[in-house]
């Protein structure tokens, strides 16, 4: 019986050790559960923030596309603005050949007696409106848009000076 009591006592000591281990494991498990709950909360918060950032990035991308479109539209409108155009009247039809810009580069300095440094450059130059029917006496005007506005102004000043002397 003593032996049984000793074994029961030894088992009780072992069980007390196991009980303290179980208590420690229980506390560790509770601590881990709290840590996991905290991590889940942080992950949820981060997911919400990422969603917000993705939404803002999409909106920014749309705004960037709108901005690029509007910039190209403004550039187009500036390029097509009529106020920079100069009309040339009286040149017979088809005298310019196939390249109106080359014709104007060669002809305008000769007609005005002006030298242009750098040489004349045009953004575009063409005849206005479609070809007229045979037998029409009035040639179509040539429209030119100078790349350098100073060249156009210089040419127009010369034109006004020539008019004043011929009157």
mmCIF file of C-alpha atoms in Angstrom:
data_model
loop_
_atom_site.group_PDB
_atom_site.id
_atom_site.type_symbol
_atom_site.label_atom_id
_atom_site.label_comp_id
_atom_site.label_asym_id
_atom_site.label_seq_id
_atom_site.Cartn_x
_atom_site.Cartn_y
_atom_site.Cartn_z
ATOM 1 C CA UNK A 1 0.000 0.000 0.000
ATOM 2 C CA UNK A 2 2.833 2.293 0.746
ATOM 3 C CA UNK A 3 4.102 1.605 -2.623
ATOM 4 C CA UNK A 4 0.773 2.413 -4.209
ATOM 5 C CA UNK A 5 0.599 5.591 -2.195
ATOM 6 C CA UNK A 6 4.088 6.516 -3.304
ATOM 7 C CA UNK A 7 3.159 5.900 -6.919
ATOM 8 C CA UNK A 8 -0.036 7.905 -6.563
ATOM 9 C CA UNK A 9 1.944 10.687 -4.927
ATOM 10 C CA UNK A 10 4.516 10.538 -7.749
ATOM 11 C CA UNK A 11 1.707 10.629 -10.285
ATOM 12 C CA UNK A 12 0.167 13.592 -8.527
ATOM 13 C CA UNK A 13 3.487 15.440 -8.766
ATOM 14 C CA UNK A 14 3.714 14.603 -12.435
ATOM 15 C CA UNK A 15 0.127 15.692 -12.954
ATOM 16 C CA UNK A 16 0.826 18.974 -11.175
ATOM 17 C CA UNK A 17 3.712 19.510 -13.596
ATOM 18 C CA UNK A 18 1.394 18.647 -16.481
ATOM 19 C CA UNK A 19 -1.278 20.937 -15.070
ATOM 20 C CA UNK A 20 1.139 23.866 -14.947
ATOM 21 C CA UNK A 21 2.210 23.000 -18.496
ATOM 22 C CA UNK A 22 -1.448 22.931 -19.566
ATOM 23 C CA UNK A 23 -2.052 26.265 -17.911
ATOM 24 C CA UNK A 24 0.986 27.669 -19.690
ATOM 25 C CA UNK A 25 -0.190 26.187 -23.013
ATOM 26 C CA UNK A 26 -3.651 27.633 -22.455
ATOM 27 C CA UNK A 27 -2.210 31.082 -21.789
ATOM 28 C CA UNK A 28 0.069 30.794 -24.843
ATOM 29 C CA UNK A 29 -2.913 29.757 -26.974
ATOM 30 C CA UNK A 30 -4.970 32.702 -25.709
ATOM 31 C CA UNK A 31 -2.049 35.036 -26.413
ATOM 32 C CA UNK A 32 -1.698 33.608 -29.934
ATOM 33 C CA UNK A 33 -5.434 33.997 -30.529
ATOM 34 C CA UNK A 34 -5.204 37.652 -29.508
ATOM 35 C CA UNK A 35 -2.169 38.139 -31.779
ATOM 36 C CA UNK A 36 -3.986 36.452 -34.693
ATOM 37 C CA UNK A 37 -7.075 38.621 -34.086
ATOM 38 C CA UNK A 38 -4.817 41.700 -34.104
ATOM 39 C CA UNK A 39 -3.157 40.530 -37.348
ATOM 40 C CA UNK A 40 -6.556 39.897 -38.929
ATOM 41 C CA UNK A 41 -7.660 43.382 -37.980
ATOM 42 C CA UNK A 42 -4.488 44.881 -39.437
ATOM 43 C CA UNK A 43 -4.837 42.809 -42.654
ATOM 44 C CA UNK A 44 -8.453 43.975 -43.023
ATOM 45 C CA UNK A 45 -7.355 47.587 -42.565
ATOM 46 C CA UNK A 46 -4.549 47.140 -45.095
ATOM 47 C CA UNK A 47 -6.927 45.526 -47.611
ATOM 48 C CA UNK A 48 -9.269 48.512 -47.288
ATOM 49 C CA UNK A 49 -6.360 50.917 -47.792
ATOM 50 C CA UNK A 50 -5.128 48.982 -50.846
ATOM 51 C CA UNK A 51 -8.643 49.042 -52.316
ATOM 52 C CA UNK A 52 -8.801 52.806 -51.756
ATOM 53 C CA UNK A 53 -5.398 53.309 -53.385
ATOM 54 C CA UNK A 54 -6.365 51.116 -56.363
ATOM 55 C CA UNK A 55 -9.562 53.141 -56.826
ATOM 56 C CA UNK A 56 -7.628 56.407 -56.667
ATOM 57 C CA UNK A 57 -5.035 55.053 -59.119
ATOM 58 C CA UNK A 58 -7.799 54.144 -61.564
ATOM 59 C CA UNK A 59 -9.323 57.609 -61.216
ATOM 60 C CA UNK A 60 -5.888 59.207 -61.675
ATOM 61 C CA UNK A 61 -5.304 57.113 -64.781
ATOM 62 C CA UNK A 62 -8.652 58.240 -66.198
ATOM 63 C CA UNK A 63 -7.780 61.857 -65.392
ATOM 64 C CA UNK A 64 -4.375 61.431 -67.054
ATOM 65 C CA UNK A 65 -6.053 60.112 -70.194
ATOM 66 C CA UNK A 66 -8.528 62.997 -70.132
ATOM 67 C CA UNK A 67 -5.650 65.437 -69.650
ATOM 68 C CA UNK A 68 -3.699 63.955 -72.574
ATOM 69 C CA UNK A 69 -6.803 64.149 -74.757
ATOM 70 C CA UNK A 70 -7.427 67.775 -73.778
ATOM 71 C CA UNK A 71 -3.769 68.697 -74.376
ATOM 72 C CA UNK A 72 -3.858 67.132 -77.826
ATOM 73 C CA UNK A 73 -7.116 68.962 -78.534
ATOM 74 C CA UNK A 74 -5.589 72.306 -77.458
ATOM 75 C CA UNK A 75 -2.518 71.628 -79.591
ATOM 76 C CA UNK A 76 -4.755 70.773 -82.542
ATOM 77 C CA UNK A 77 -6.802 73.936 -82.053
ATOM 78 C CA UNK A 78 -3.657 76.060 -81.783
ATOM 79 C CA UNK A 79 -2.229 74.470 -84.911
ATOM 80 C CA UNK A 80 -5.448 74.975 -86.841
ATOM 81 C CA UNK A 81 -6.022 78.511 -85.650
ATOM 82 C CA UNK A 82 -6.803 80.839 -88.545
ATOM 83 C CA UNK A 83 -5.246 83.907 -87.018
ATOM 84 C CA UNK A 84 -1.751 82.729 -87.946
ATOM 85 C CA UNK A 85 -2.734 82.136 -91.564
ATOM 86 C CA UNK A 86 -1.588 84.466 -94.326
ATOM 87 C CA UNK A 87 -3.559 84.580 -97.589
ATOM 88 C CA UNK A 88 -1.830 85.129 -100.886
ATOM 89 C CA UNK A 89 -4.047 86.293 -103.731
ATOM 90 C CA UNK A 90 -3.466 86.485 -107.444
ATOM 91 C CA UNK A 91 -1.182 83.522 -108.069
ATOM 92 C CA UNK A 92 -2.418 81.721 -111.210
ATOM 93 C CA UNK A 93 -3.837 78.233 -110.727
ATOM 94 C CA UNK A 94 -1.307 75.386 -110.722
ATOM 95 C CA UNK A 95 1.704 77.728 -110.845
ATOM 96 C CA UNK A 96 2.807 76.202 -107.532
ATOM 97 C CA UNK A 97 3.004 72.657 -108.931
ATOM 98 C CA UNK A 98 2.628 69.867 -106.406
ATOM 99 C CA UNK A 99 4.484 71.516 -103.498
ATOM 100 C CA UNK A 100 2.944 74.813 -102.400
ATOM 101 C CA UNK A 101 5.474 75.265 -99.561
ATOM 102 C CA UNK A 102 8.501 75.019 -101.882
ATOM 103 C CA UNK A 103 6.838 77.417 -104.298
ATOM 104 C CA UNK A 104 6.302 80.002 -101.538
ATOM 105 C CA UNK A 105 9.837 79.509 -100.135
ATOM 106 C CA UNK A 106 11.293 80.333 -103.551
ATOM 107 C CA UNK A 107 8.803 82.931 -104.779
ATOM 108 C CA UNK A 108 8.183 85.184 -101.753
ATOM 109 C CA UNK A 109 11.812 86.318 -101.307
ATOM 110 C CA UNK A 110 12.007 87.091 -105.040
ATOM 111 C CA UNK A 111 8.742 89.052 -105.092
ATOM 112 C CA UNK A 112 9.413 91.053 -101.921
ATOM 113 C CA UNK A 113 13.176 91.460 -102.167
ATOM 114 C CA UNK A 114 13.469 90.259 -98.574
ATOM 115 C CA UNK A 115 15.958 87.744 -97.285
ATOM 116 C CA UNK A 116 14.880 85.382 -94.565
ATOM 117 C CA UNK A 117 17.381 83.931 -92.129
ATOM 118 C CA UNK A 118 16.517 81.183 -91.339
ATOM 119 C CA UNK A 119 14.726 80.350 -94.608
ATOM 120 C CA UNK A 120 10.955 80.492 -94.690
ATOM 121 C CA UNK A 121 9.275 77.566 -92.967
ATOM 122 C CA UNK A 122 5.602 76.713 -93.031
ATOM 123 C CA UNK A 123 3.480 74.564 -90.819
ATOM 124 C CA UNK A 124 1.179 74.078 -93.780
ATOM 125 C CA UNK A 125 0.395 75.756 -97.087
ATOM 126 C CA UNK A 126 -2.357 74.945 -99.575
ATOM 127 C CA UNK A 127 -4.877 76.362 -101.975
ATOM 128 C CA UNK A 128 -8.193 77.329 -100.434
ATOM 129 C CA UNK A 129 -11.340 75.428 -101.489
ATOM 130 C CA UNK A 130 -11.683 72.853 -104.255
ATOM 131 C CA UNK A 131 -10.622 73.548 -107.831
ATOM 132 C CA UNK A 132 -12.899 75.883 -109.737
ATOM 133 C CA UNK A 133 -14.484 75.029 -113.053
ATOM 134 C CA UNK A 134 -12.772 75.759 -116.319
ATOM 135 C CA UNK A 135 -13.314 79.293 -117.548
ATOM 136 C CA UNK A 136 -13.338 80.889 -114.095
ATOM 137 C CA UNK A 137 -11.078 83.926 -114.110
ATOM 138 C CA UNK A 138 -10.316 84.216 -110.406
ATOM 139 C CA UNK A 139 -7.635 81.879 -109.050
ATOM 140 C CA UNK A 140 -8.077 80.392 -105.596
ATOM 141 C CA UNK A 141 -6.078 82.015 -102.779
ATOM 142 C CA UNK A 142 -3.095 80.257 -101.220
ATOM 143 C CA UNK A 143 -3.232 79.939 -97.432
ATOM 144 C CA UNK A 144 0.026 79.533 -95.499
ATOM 145 C CA UNK A 145 0.739 79.180 -91.816
ATOM 146 C CA UNK A 146 4.298 80.250 -90.977
ATOM 147 C CA UNK A 147 6.251 78.322 -88.347
ATOM 148 C CA UNK A 148 7.920 81.524 -87.233
ATOM 149 C CA UNK A 149 5.453 84.309 -86.628
ATOM 150 C CA UNK A 150 8.226 86.916 -87.018
ATOM 151 C CA UNK A 151 8.671 85.922 -90.655
ATOM 152 C CA UNK A 152 4.983 86.407 -91.346
ATOM 153 C CA UNK A 153 5.001 89.826 -89.624
ATOM 154 C CA UNK A 154 8.118 90.874 -91.544
ATOM 155 C CA UNK A 155 6.475 89.886 -94.830
ATOM 156 C CA UNK A 156 3.224 91.679 -93.968
ATOM 157 C CA UNK A 157 5.104 94.882 -93.022
ATOM 158 C CA UNK A 158 6.833 94.788 -96.409
ATOM 159 C CA UNK A 159 3.447 94.314 -98.105
ATOM 160 C CA UNK A 160 1.991 97.364 -96.314
ATOM 161 C CA UNK A 161 5.048 99.452 -97.198
ATOM 162 C CA UNK A 162 4.693 98.437 -100.868
ATOM 163 C CA UNK A 163 1.005 99.425 -100.869
ATOM 164 C CA UNK A 164 1.805 102.838 -99.370
ATOM 165 C CA UNK A 165 4.373 103.550 -102.110
ATOM 166 C CA UNK A 166 2.142 102.386 -104.963
ATOM 167 C CA UNK A 167 -0.865 104.494 -103.917
#
